[in-house]
PDB file of C-alpha atoms in Angstrom:
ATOM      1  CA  UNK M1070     109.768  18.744  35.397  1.00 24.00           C
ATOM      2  CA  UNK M1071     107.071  19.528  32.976  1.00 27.00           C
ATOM      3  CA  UNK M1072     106.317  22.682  31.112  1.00 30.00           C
ATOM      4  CA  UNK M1073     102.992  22.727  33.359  1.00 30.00           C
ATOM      5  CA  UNK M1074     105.133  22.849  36.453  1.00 30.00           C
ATOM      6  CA  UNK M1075     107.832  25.593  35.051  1.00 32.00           C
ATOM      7  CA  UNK M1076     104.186  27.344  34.278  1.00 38.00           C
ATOM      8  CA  UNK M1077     102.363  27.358  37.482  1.00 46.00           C
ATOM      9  CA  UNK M1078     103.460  29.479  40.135  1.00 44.00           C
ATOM     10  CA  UNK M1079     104.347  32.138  37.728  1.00 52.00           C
ATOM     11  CA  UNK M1080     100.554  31.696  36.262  1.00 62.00           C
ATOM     12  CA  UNK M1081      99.089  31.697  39.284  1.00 63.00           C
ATOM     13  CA  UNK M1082     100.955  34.736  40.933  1.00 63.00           C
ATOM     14  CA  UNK M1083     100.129  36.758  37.596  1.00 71.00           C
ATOM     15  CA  UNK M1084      96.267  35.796  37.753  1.00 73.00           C
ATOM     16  CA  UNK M1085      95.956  36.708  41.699  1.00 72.00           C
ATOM     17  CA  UNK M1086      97.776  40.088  40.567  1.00 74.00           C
ATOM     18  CA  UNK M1087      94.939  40.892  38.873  1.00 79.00           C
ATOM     19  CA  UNK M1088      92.562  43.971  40.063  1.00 77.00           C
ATOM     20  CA  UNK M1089      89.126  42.925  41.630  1.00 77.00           C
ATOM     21  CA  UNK M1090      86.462  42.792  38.643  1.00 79.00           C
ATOM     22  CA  UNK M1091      88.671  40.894  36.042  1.00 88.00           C
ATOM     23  CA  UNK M1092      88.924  37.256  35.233  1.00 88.00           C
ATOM     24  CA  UNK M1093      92.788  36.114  34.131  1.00 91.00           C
ATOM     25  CA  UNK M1094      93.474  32.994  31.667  1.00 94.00           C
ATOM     26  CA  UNK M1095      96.906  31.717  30.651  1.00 92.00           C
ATOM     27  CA  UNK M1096      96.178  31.369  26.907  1.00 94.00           C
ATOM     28  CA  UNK M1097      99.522  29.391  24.792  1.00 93.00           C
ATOM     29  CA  UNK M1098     101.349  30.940  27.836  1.00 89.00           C
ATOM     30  CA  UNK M1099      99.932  34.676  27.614  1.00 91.00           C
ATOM     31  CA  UNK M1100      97.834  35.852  30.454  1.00 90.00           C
ATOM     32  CA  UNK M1101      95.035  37.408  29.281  1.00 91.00           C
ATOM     33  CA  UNK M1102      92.401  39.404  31.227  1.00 90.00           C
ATOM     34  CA  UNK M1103      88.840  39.989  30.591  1.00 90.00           C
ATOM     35  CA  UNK M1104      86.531  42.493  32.292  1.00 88.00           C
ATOM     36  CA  UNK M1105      83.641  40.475  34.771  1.00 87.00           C
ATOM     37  CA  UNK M1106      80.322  40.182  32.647  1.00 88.00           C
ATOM     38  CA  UNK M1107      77.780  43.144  32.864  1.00 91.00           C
ATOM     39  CA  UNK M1108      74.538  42.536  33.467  1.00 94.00           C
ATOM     40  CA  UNK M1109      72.811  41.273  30.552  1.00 95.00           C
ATOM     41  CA  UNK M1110      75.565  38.676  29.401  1.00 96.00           C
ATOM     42  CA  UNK M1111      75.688  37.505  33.544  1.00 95.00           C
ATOM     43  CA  UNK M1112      71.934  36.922  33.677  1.00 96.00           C
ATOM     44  CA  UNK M1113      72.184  34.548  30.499  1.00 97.00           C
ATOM     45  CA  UNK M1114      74.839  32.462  31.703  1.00 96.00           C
ATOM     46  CA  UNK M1115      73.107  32.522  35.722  1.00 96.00           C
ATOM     47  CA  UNK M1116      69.573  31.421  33.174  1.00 96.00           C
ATOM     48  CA  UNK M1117      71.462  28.998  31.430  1.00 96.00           C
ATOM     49  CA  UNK M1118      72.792  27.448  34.427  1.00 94.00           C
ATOM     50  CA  UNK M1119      69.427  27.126  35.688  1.00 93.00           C
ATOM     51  CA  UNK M1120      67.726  26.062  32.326  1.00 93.00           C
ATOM     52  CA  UNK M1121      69.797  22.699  32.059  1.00 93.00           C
ATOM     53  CA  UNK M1122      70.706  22.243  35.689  1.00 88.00           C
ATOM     54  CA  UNK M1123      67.278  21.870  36.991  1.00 86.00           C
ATOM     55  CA  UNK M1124      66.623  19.109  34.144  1.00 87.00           C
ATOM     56  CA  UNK M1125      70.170  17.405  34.573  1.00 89.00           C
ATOM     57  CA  UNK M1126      71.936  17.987  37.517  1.00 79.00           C
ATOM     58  CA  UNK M1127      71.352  15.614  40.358  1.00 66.00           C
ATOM     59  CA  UNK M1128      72.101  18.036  42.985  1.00 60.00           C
ATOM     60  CA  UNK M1129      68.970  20.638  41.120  1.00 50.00           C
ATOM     61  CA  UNK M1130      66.568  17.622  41.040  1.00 52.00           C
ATOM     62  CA  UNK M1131      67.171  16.402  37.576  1.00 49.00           C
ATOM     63  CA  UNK M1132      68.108  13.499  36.162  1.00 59.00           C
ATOM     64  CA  UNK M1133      71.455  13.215  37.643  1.00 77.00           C
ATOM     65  CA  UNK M1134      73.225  12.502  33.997  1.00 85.00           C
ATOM     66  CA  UNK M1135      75.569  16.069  34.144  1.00 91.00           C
ATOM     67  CA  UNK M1136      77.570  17.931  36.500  1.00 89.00           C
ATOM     68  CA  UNK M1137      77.260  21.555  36.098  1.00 92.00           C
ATOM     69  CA  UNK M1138      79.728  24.479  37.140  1.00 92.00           C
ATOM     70  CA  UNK M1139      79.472  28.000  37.006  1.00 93.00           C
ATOM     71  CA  UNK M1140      82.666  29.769  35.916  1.00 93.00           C
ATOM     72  CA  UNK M1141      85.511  26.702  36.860  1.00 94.00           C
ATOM     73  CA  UNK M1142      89.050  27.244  36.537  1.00 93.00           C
ATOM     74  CA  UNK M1143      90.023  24.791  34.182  1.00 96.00           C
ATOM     75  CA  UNK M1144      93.885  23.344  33.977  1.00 94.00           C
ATOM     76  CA  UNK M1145      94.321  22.142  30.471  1.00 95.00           C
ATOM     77  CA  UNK M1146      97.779  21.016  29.684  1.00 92.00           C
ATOM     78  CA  UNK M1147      99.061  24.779  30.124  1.00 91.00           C
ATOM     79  CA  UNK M1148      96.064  26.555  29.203  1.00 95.00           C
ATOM     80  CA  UNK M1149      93.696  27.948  32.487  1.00 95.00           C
ATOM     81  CA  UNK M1150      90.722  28.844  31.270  1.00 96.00           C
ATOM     82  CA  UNK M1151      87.809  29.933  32.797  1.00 96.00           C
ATOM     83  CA  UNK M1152      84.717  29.278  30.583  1.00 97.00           C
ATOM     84  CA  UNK M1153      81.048  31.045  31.883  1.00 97.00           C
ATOM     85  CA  UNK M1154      79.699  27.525  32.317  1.00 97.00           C
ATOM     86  CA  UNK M1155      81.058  23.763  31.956  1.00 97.00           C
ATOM     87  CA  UNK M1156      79.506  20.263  32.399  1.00 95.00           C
ATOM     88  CA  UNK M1157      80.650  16.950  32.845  1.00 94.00           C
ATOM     89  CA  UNK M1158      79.189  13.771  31.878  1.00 93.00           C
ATOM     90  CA  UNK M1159      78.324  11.622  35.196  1.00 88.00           C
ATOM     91  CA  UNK M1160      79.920   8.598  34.444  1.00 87.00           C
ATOM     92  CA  UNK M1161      83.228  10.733  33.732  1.00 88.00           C
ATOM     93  CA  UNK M1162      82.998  12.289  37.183  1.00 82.00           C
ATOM     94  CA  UNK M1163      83.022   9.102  39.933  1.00 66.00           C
ATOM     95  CA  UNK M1164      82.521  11.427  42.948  1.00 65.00           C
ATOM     96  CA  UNK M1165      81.043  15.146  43.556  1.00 60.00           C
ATOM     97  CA  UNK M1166      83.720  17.876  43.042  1.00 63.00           C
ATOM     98  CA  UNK M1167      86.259  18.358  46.044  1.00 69.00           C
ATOM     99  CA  UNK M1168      84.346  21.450  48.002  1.00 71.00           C
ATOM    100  CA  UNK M1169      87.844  23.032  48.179  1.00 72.00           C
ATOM    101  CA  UNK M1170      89.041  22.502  44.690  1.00 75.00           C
ATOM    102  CA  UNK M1171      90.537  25.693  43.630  1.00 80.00           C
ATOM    103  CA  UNK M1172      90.704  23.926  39.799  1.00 88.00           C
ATOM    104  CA  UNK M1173      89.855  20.971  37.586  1.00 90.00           C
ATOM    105  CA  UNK M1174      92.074  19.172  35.156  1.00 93.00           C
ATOM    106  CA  UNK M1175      89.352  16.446  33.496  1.00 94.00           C
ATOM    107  CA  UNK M1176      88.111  17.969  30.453  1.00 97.00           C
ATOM    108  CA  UNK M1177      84.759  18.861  30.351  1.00 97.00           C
ATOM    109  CA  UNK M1178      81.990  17.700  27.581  1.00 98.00           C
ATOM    110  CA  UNK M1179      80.234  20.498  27.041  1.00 98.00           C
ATOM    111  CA  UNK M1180      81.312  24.482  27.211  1.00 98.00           C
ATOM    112  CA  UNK M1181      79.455  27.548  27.331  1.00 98.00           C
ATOM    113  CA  UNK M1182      80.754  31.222  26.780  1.00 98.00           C
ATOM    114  CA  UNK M1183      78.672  34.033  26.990  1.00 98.00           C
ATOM    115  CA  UNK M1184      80.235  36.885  24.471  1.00 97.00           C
ATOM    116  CA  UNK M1185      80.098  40.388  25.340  1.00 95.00           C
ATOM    117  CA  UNK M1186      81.978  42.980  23.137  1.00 94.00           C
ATOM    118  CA  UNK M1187      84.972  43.067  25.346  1.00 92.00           C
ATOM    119  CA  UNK M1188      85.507  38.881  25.124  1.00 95.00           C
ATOM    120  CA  UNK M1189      83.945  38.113  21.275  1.00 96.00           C
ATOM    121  CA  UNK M1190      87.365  38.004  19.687  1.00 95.00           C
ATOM    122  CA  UNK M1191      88.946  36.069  22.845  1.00 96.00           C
ATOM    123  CA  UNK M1192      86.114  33.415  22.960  1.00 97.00           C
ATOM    124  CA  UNK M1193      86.268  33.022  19.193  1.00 97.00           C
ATOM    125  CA  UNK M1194      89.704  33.121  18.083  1.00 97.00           C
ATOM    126  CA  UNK M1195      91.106  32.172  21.022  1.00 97.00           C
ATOM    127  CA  UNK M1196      89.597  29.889  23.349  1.00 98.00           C
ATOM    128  CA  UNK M1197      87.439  27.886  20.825  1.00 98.00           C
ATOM    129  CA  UNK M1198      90.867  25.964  19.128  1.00 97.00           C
ATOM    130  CA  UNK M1199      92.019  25.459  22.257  1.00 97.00           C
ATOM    131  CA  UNK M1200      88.843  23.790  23.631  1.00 98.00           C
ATOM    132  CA  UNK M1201      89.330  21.687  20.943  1.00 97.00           C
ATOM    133  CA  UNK M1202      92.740  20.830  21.378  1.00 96.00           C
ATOM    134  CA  UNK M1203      92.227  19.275  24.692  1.00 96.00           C
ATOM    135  CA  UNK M1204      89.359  17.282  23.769  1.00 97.00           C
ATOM    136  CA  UNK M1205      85.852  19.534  24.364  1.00 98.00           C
ATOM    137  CA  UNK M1206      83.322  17.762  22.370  1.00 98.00           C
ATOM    138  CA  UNK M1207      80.401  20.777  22.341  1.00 98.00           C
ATOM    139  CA  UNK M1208      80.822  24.402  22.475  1.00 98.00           C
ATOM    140  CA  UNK M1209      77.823  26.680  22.799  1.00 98.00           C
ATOM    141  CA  UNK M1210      78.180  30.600  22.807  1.00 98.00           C
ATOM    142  CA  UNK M1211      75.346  32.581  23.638  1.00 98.00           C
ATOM    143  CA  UNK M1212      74.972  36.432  22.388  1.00 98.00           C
ATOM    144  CA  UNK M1213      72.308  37.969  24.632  1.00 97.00           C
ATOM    145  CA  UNK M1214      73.289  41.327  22.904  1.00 95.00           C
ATOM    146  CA  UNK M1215      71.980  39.890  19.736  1.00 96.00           C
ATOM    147  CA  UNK M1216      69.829  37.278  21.843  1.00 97.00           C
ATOM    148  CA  UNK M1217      71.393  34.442  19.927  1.00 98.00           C
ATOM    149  CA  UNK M1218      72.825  30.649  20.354  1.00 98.00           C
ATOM    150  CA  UNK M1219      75.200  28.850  18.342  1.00 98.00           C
ATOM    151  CA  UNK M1220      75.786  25.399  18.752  1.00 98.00           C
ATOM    152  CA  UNK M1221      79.581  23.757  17.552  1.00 98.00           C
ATOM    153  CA  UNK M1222      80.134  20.228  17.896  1.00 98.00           C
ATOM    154  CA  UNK M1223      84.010  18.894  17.699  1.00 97.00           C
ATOM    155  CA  UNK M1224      85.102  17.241  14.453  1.00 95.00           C
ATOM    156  CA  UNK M1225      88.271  16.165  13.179  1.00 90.00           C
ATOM    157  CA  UNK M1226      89.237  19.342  11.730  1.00 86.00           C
ATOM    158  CA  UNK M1227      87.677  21.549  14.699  1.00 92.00           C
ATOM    159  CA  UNK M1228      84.210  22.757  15.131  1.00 97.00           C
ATOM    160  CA  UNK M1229      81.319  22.372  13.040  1.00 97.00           C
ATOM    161  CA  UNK M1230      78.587  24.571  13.192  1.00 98.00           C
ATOM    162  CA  UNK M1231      75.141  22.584  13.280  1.00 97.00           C
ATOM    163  CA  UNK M1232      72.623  25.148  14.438  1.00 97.00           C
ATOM    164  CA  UNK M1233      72.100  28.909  15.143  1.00 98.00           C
ATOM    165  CA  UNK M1234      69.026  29.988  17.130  1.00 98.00           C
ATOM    166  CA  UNK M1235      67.718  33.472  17.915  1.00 97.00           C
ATOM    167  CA  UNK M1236      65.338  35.619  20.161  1.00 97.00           C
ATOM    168  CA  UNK M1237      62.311  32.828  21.808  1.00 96.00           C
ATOM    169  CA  UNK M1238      63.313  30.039  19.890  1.00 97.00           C
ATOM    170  CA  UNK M1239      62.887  26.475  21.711  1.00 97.00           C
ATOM    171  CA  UNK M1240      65.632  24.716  21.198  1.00 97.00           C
ATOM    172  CA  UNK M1241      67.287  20.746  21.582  1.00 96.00           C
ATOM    173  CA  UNK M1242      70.518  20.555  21.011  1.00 96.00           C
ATOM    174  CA  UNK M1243      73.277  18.443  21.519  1.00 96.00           C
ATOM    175  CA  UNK M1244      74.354  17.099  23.929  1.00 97.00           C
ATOM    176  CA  UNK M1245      71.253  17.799  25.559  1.00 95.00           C
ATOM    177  CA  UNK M1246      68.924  16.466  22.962  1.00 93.00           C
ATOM    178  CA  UNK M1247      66.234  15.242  25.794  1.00 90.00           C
ATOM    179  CA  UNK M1248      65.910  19.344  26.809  1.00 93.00           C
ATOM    180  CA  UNK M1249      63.836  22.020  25.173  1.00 94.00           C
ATOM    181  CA  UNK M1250      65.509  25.199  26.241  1.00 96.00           C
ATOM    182  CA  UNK M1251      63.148  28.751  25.739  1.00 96.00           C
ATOM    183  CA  UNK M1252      66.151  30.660  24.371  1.00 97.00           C
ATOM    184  CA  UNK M1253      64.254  33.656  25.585  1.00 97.00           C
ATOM    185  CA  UNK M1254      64.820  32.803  29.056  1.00 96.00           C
ATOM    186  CA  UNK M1255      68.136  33.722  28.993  1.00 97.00           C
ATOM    187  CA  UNK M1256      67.111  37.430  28.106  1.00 97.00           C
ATOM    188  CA  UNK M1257      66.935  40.541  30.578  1.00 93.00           C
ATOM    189  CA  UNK M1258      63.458  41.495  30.527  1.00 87.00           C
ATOM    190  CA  UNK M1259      61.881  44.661  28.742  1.00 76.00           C
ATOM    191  CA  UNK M1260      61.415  47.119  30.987  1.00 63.00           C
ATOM    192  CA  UNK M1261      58.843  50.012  30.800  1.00 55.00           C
ATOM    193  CA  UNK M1262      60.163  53.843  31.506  1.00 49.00           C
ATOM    194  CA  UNK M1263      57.943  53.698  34.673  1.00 52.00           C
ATOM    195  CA  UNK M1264      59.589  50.797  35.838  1.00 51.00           C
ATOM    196  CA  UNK M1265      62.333  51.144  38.024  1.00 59.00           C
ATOM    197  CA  UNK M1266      65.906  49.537  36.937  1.00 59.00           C
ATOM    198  CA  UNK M1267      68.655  47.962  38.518  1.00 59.00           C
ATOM    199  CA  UNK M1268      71.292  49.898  38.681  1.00 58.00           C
ATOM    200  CA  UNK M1269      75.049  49.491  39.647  1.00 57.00           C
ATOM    201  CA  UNK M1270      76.430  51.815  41.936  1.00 55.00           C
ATOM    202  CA  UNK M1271      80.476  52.922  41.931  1.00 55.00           C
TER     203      UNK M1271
END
């Protein structure tokens, strides 16, 4: 039996513990739990979902090259993880996901995490080597409290950093080279005192 196995139904009884409003990972073999995204980071990744999806995924009327997902739970050797968004390259995926899969085990080619002050450290420290370890070849995270994008690409050694982008910058970027993306989509909107806001209620 594999450490995996020995790992699972303890993993999975810890994460469904959780309270409602937090997301659990098993991290090295630590569960770790985040708070759910606030508003301004969950608009960025629901934006960036749209952004590349429309242009990409088959099932949003693009290109059909990438499978998108918002949020998977991601079985990597004995790491779950739960990036913001993940893609797949078509020819890596032979069929649509299961509609009942409750996780996926093929590693995807592109992540995205959205920080937020409460996951920064996490997404950085944490996640980011082990993305690498099992074989993600492009990370982006995506600041929308300082409204940037940084874009790592997998190298021997890790990640290299080949481009930062801030505020309405348009930017291509790999692996989606063929997409301009207006970074200020992503964004909440300024709004005017008279304007009413969206407000959460207890």
């Amino acid at each position: 039996m594999t450490a995996l196995q020995h790992l699972q139904p303890t993993s999975h009884s810890l994460l469904s513990a959780l309270p409602s409003g937090w997301v659990g990972e098993i991290l090295d073999g630590e569960l770790v739990a985040s708070p759910r995204p606030s508003v301004a980071p969950a608009r960025a990744a629901f934006m960036m979902g749209v952004e590349l999806g429309e242009r990409l995924d088959q099932r949003r009327g693009g290109n059909g090259r990438w499978c998108f997902l918002r949020a998977p739970e991601l079985h990597l050797g004995e790491d779950i993880l739960v990036p913001d968004l993940a893609a797949w390259r078509r020819e890596r995926v032979a069929a649509p996901p299961e509609p009942g899969a409750a996780f996926f085990t093929l590693v995807p080619d592109w992540i995205c995490e959205v920080l937020t002050p409460a996951t920064t450290a996490l997404d950085r420290a944490r996640k980011l080597p082990l993305y690498a370890r099992a074989g993600v070849s492009h990370v982006w995270l995506v600041d929308p409290l300082a409204r940037t994008l940084e874009i790592y690409q997998r190298i021997k050694r890790g990640w290299l950093l080949t481009a930062s982008h801030e505020d309405d910058a348009l930017v291509r970027a790999e692996p989606f080279p063929s997409v301009s993306l207006e970074l200020g989509s992503l964004w909440l909107p300024e709004v005017s005192e008279e304007m009413p806001r969206l407000v959460a209620l207890p």
